[in-house]
Amino acid sequence: MLTDQEFIRYQRQVSLPGFGEQGQKNLKNAQVLLIGCGGLGSAAAMYLASAGIGRLVIVDDDAVESSNLQRQVIYRDNDIGKDKAQAMAKQIERLNSDCRVRAIKHRFEETQLSLEVGVADIVLDCTDNFMSRHLINKVCFFSKTPLVSGAAIGWQGQFIVFNFDSHSACYHCLYPADEFKESMRCSDMGIIGPVVGTIGNLQALATIQKIVLGEFKCTTEALQLFDGSSMTWKNLSLNKVHGCRVCGEFDKEESFSATKQNLKR
C-alpha cells in the first residue's frame, strides 16, 4: 500500500488509466541501473527519481567540468570538480528522498557489471563510447535484462530499446564492434543541450512504461533518429544479423554492407 504522503505526491500519475496504485508500487519496488551520468543520464535520472523509482544505481568515473553544465542539467556550479556519480546522487536525494541512490564512481569490468545487471529490473545505457555500449549490450543480452539505449551528438539523437527475447536483435547487430570507429565526442563535434534532454527523457519514459505496465509501449529493436535542427523523427527497423557474435553464431563473412541493409525505413 502507498502511504498517504506517497499518494499525494504521485497522485497525478496514479490517476492515469492503466497506472493506478499498483503501477506506483511497481516503481517503488523497482531497481534501475543507469550507466553514464552525463546529459542523457541527467535527464533520465531526474525523471525516474521524480516518478518514484525505489532504487537507482548510477555509474560514472568522470568529474563535473564547467563545459558539462550546458547540457548536464542536474549539476550546479558548486559541483565542478566533484565526482559526477556522487554529485548526481546528492541532487537526486534532494529531489526525492524516497529514492534510494547508490553511486559507483568507477567504470565497470565485465564481472561487476554482470552482478549489477543481474539484480536490476532494467538498464539504461547513457554512456558516450562504443566500448562501454558493447559491453553493456553483451551482459544485458546474456542476462535477458531489458536495455534502453540513447545517444546524442551535434543536433542528432538516437533511441533504441532491446527486450532480448530469443529472436531479438542486439546493439552489436546495429553497430558491429569491429566495423565502427570510436564514437565522436561532444568536445569535437559540439552538442545542443535540448537534444540530449529529449533522448534522456525518452529513456526515462520507456523505463517507467516497462516497470508500470510490464511491457514497452514503443517498438523494440527499432532505431528512432531525432534531428533537432529540423525537429523531425525517422524510425528504422532492425533485424537480427545472422552471425552476430553476441546474439548469434559468429560468421566471419558477415559484411558491413549486409548489416546496413538490416536498417530499413
Coordinates of C-alpha atoms in Angstrom, one line a residue, residues 49-243:
A49 CA 13.5 9.8 -9.3
S50 CA 10.6 12.2 -9.6
A51 CA 8.3 9.4 -10.7
G52 CA 9.2 7.4 -7.6
I53 CA 11.7 4.7 -8.6
G54 CA 12.6 2.9 -5.4
R55 CA 16.3 2.1 -6.1
L56 CA 18.6 3.8 -8.5
V57 CA 22.2 2.6 -9.1
I58 CA 24.2 5.2 -11.0
V59 CA 27.7 4.7 -12.5
D60 CA 30.3 7.1 -13.9
D61 CA 34.0 7.5 -13.4
D62 CA 34.2 11.2 -14.5
A63 CA 34.2 14.5 -12.7
V64 CA 32.0 17.5 -13.4
E65 CA 33.5 20.2 -15.6
S66 CA 32.3 23.7 -16.4
S67 CA 31.6 22.7 -20.0
N68 CA 29.2 20.0 -18.9
L69 CA 26.7 22.4 -17.3
Q70 CA 25.3 23.5 -20.7
R71 CA 23.5 20.1 -21.1
Q72 CA 24.1 18.0 -17.9
V73 CA 21.3 19.9 -16.1
I74 CA 21.4 18.0 -12.9
Y75 CA 24.7 19.7 -11.8
R76 CA 25.3 23.1 -10.4
D77 CA 28.3 25.5 -10.4
N78 CA 29.4 24.2 -7.0
D79 CA 29.6 20.6 -8.3
I80 CA 32.5 21.5 -10.6
G81 CA 35.4 19.2 -9.8
K82 CA 33.3 16.7 -7.9
D83 CA 32.7 13.1 -9.0
K84 CA 29.7 13.0 -11.3
A85 CA 28.1 9.9 -9.7
Q86 CA 28.3 11.4 -6.2
A87 CA 27.1 14.8 -7.2
M88 CA 24.2 13.3 -9.1
A89 CA 23.3 11.1 -6.1
K90 CA 23.1 14.2 -3.8
Q91 CA 20.9 16.1 -6.3
I92 CA 18.5 13.1 -6.6
E93 CA 18.3 12.8 -2.8
R94 CA 17.3 16.5 -2.7
L95 CA 14.7 15.9 -5.4
N96 CA 13.1 12.8 -3.8
S97 CA 14.4 11.5 -0.5
D98 CA 12.3 8.3 -1.0
C99 CA 14.6 7.3 -3.9
R100 CA 17.5 5.2 -2.6
V101 CA 20.6 6.0 -4.7
R102 CA 23.8 4.1 -4.8
A103 CA 26.7 5.9 -6.6
I104 CA 29.5 3.9 -8.2
K105 CA 32.5 6.1 -9.1
H106 CA 34.5 3.8 -11.3
R107 CA 34.0 2.1 -14.7
F108 CA 32.7 -1.4 -14.6
E109 CA 34.7 -4.5 -15.5
E110 CA 32.5 -7.3 -17.0
T111 CA 32.3 -9.3 -13.8
Q112 CA 31.0 -6.5 -11.7
L113 CA 28.7 -5.3 -14.5
S114 CA 27.2 -8.8 -14.7
L115 CA 26.5 -8.7 -11.0
E116 CA 24.8 -5.3 -11.1
V117 CA 22.8 -6.1 -14.2
G118 CA 21.7 -9.4 -12.6
V119 CA 19.8 -7.6 -9.8
A120 CA 18.5 -4.7 -12.0
D121 CA 14.9 -4.7 -13.4
I122 CA 16.1 -2.6 -16.4
V123 CA 19.3 -1.0 -17.6
L124 CA 19.8 2.5 -19.1
D125 CA 22.8 2.9 -21.3
C126 CA 23.6 6.6 -21.1
T127 CA 27.3 6.3 -22.0
D128 CA 29.3 8.1 -24.7
N129 CA 31.6 5.4 -26.1
F130 CA 31.3 2.2 -28.1
M131 CA 33.4 0.1 -25.8
S132 CA 31.1 0.6 -22.9
R133 CA 28.0 0.2 -25.1
H134 CA 29.1 -3.1 -26.5
L135 CA 30.0 -4.5 -23.0
I136 CA 26.6 -3.4 -21.6
N137 CA 24.8 -4.9 -24.6
K138 CA 26.6 -8.2 -24.2
V139 CA 25.9 -8.5 -20.4
C140 CA 22.3 -7.5 -20.8
F141 CA 21.7 -9.9 -23.6
F142 CA 23.1 -12.9 -21.7
S143 CA 21.2 -12.0 -18.6
K144 CA 18.0 -11.2 -20.6
T145 CA 17.7 -7.8 -18.8
P146 CA 15.9 -5.1 -20.8
L147 CA 18.2 -2.4 -22.2
V148 CA 17.2 1.2 -23.0
S149 CA 19.9 2.9 -25.1
G150 CA 20.3 6.5 -26.0
A151 CA 22.9 8.7 -27.8
A152 CA 23.3 12.2 -29.0
I153 CA 25.8 14.4 -30.8
G154 CA 25.5 17.7 -32.6
W155 CA 21.8 18.2 -33.5
Q156 CA 21.2 14.4 -33.7
G157 CA 19.8 12.0 -31.2
Q158 CA 19.0 8.3 -31.3
F159 CA 17.0 6.0 -29.1
I160 CA 16.5 2.2 -29.2
V161 CA 15.1 -0.4 -26.8
F162 CA 16.1 -4.1 -26.6
N163 CA 13.8 -6.6 -24.8
F164 CA 16.1 -9.6 -25.5
D165 CA 13.8 -12.4 -26.2
S166 CA 15.0 -15.4 -28.1
H167 CA 14.6 -13.9 -31.5
S168 CA 15.6 -10.3 -30.8
A169 CA 18.5 -8.3 -32.3
C170 CA 21.1 -6.6 -30.2
Y171 CA 23.2 -3.5 -30.2
H172 CA 26.0 -5.4 -32.0
C173 CA 23.6 -6.1 -34.9
L174 CA 23.2 -2.4 -35.2
Y175 CA 26.8 -1.3 -34.8
P176 CA 29.3 -4.2 -35.1
A177 CA 32.2 -3.6 -32.8
D178 CA 34.8 -4.3 -35.4
E179 CA 33.2 -2.2 -38.1
F180 CA 32.8 1.2 -36.4
K181 CA 35.4 3.6 -35.1
E182 CA 35.1 5.0 -31.6
S183 CA 32.1 7.3 -31.2
M184 CA 32.5 11.0 -31.7
R185 CA 32.9 13.3 -28.7
C186 CA 30.9 16.4 -27.8
S187 CA 34.2 18.3 -27.4
D188 CA 35.0 17.6 -31.1
M189 CA 31.5 17.8 -32.7
G190 CA 29.5 20.0 -30.4
I191 CA 26.1 19.3 -28.9
I192 CA 22.9 21.1 -28.3
G193 CA 21.5 20.6 -24.8
P194 CA 17.8 20.0 -25.5
V195 CA 18.5 17.2 -27.9
V196 CA 20.3 15.3 -25.1
G197 CA 17.4 16.0 -22.8
T198 CA 14.9 14.8 -25.4
I199 CA 16.6 11.4 -25.7
G200 CA 17.2 11.1 -21.9
N201 CA 13.6 11.8 -21.3
L202 CA 12.6 9.1 -23.7
Q203 CA 14.8 6.7 -21.9
A204 CA 13.1 7.5 -18.6
L205 CA 9.6 7.2 -20.2
A206 CA 10.3 3.8 -21.7
T207 CA 11.7 2.6 -18.4
I208 CA 8.6 3.8 -16.5
Q209 CA 6.3 2.2 -19.0
K210 CA 8.1 -1.2 -18.8
I211 CA 8.0 -1.2 -15.0
V212 CA 4.5 0.1 -14.5
L213 CA 2.8 -1.7 -17.4
G214 CA 5.0 -4.8 -17.7
E215 CA 5.8 -4.1 -21.3
F216 CA 7.4 -1.5 -23.6
K217 CA 4.8 0.6 -25.5
C218 CA 7.4 1.6 -28.0
T219 CA 8.5 -0.8 -30.7
T220 CA 11.6 -2.7 -29.6
E221 CA 14.6 -3.2 -31.8
A222 CA 13.6 -0.1 -33.8
L223 CA 16.1 2.8 -34.1
Q224 CA 14.5 6.2 -33.6
L225 CA 16.5 9.0 -35.0
F226 CA 15.8 12.6 -34.0
D227 CA 17.1 15.6 -36.0
G228 CA 16.9 18.6 -33.7
S229 CA 17.7 21.1 -36.5
S230 CA 14.5 20.2 -38.3
M231 CA 12.5 18.8 -35.4
T232 CA 11.9 15.5 -37.3
W233 CA 12.0 11.8 -36.5
K234 CA 12.9 8.8 -38.6
N235 CA 12.2 5.2 -37.5
L236 CA 14.3 2.3 -38.8
S237 CA 13.6 -1.3 -38.1
L238 CA 16.5 -3.5 -37.0
N239 CA 16.6 -7.2 -37.9
K240 CA 18.8 -9.8 -36.2
V241 CA 22.0 -10.3 -38.0
H242 CA 22.9 -13.9 -38.8
G243 CA 26.4 -14.5 -37.4

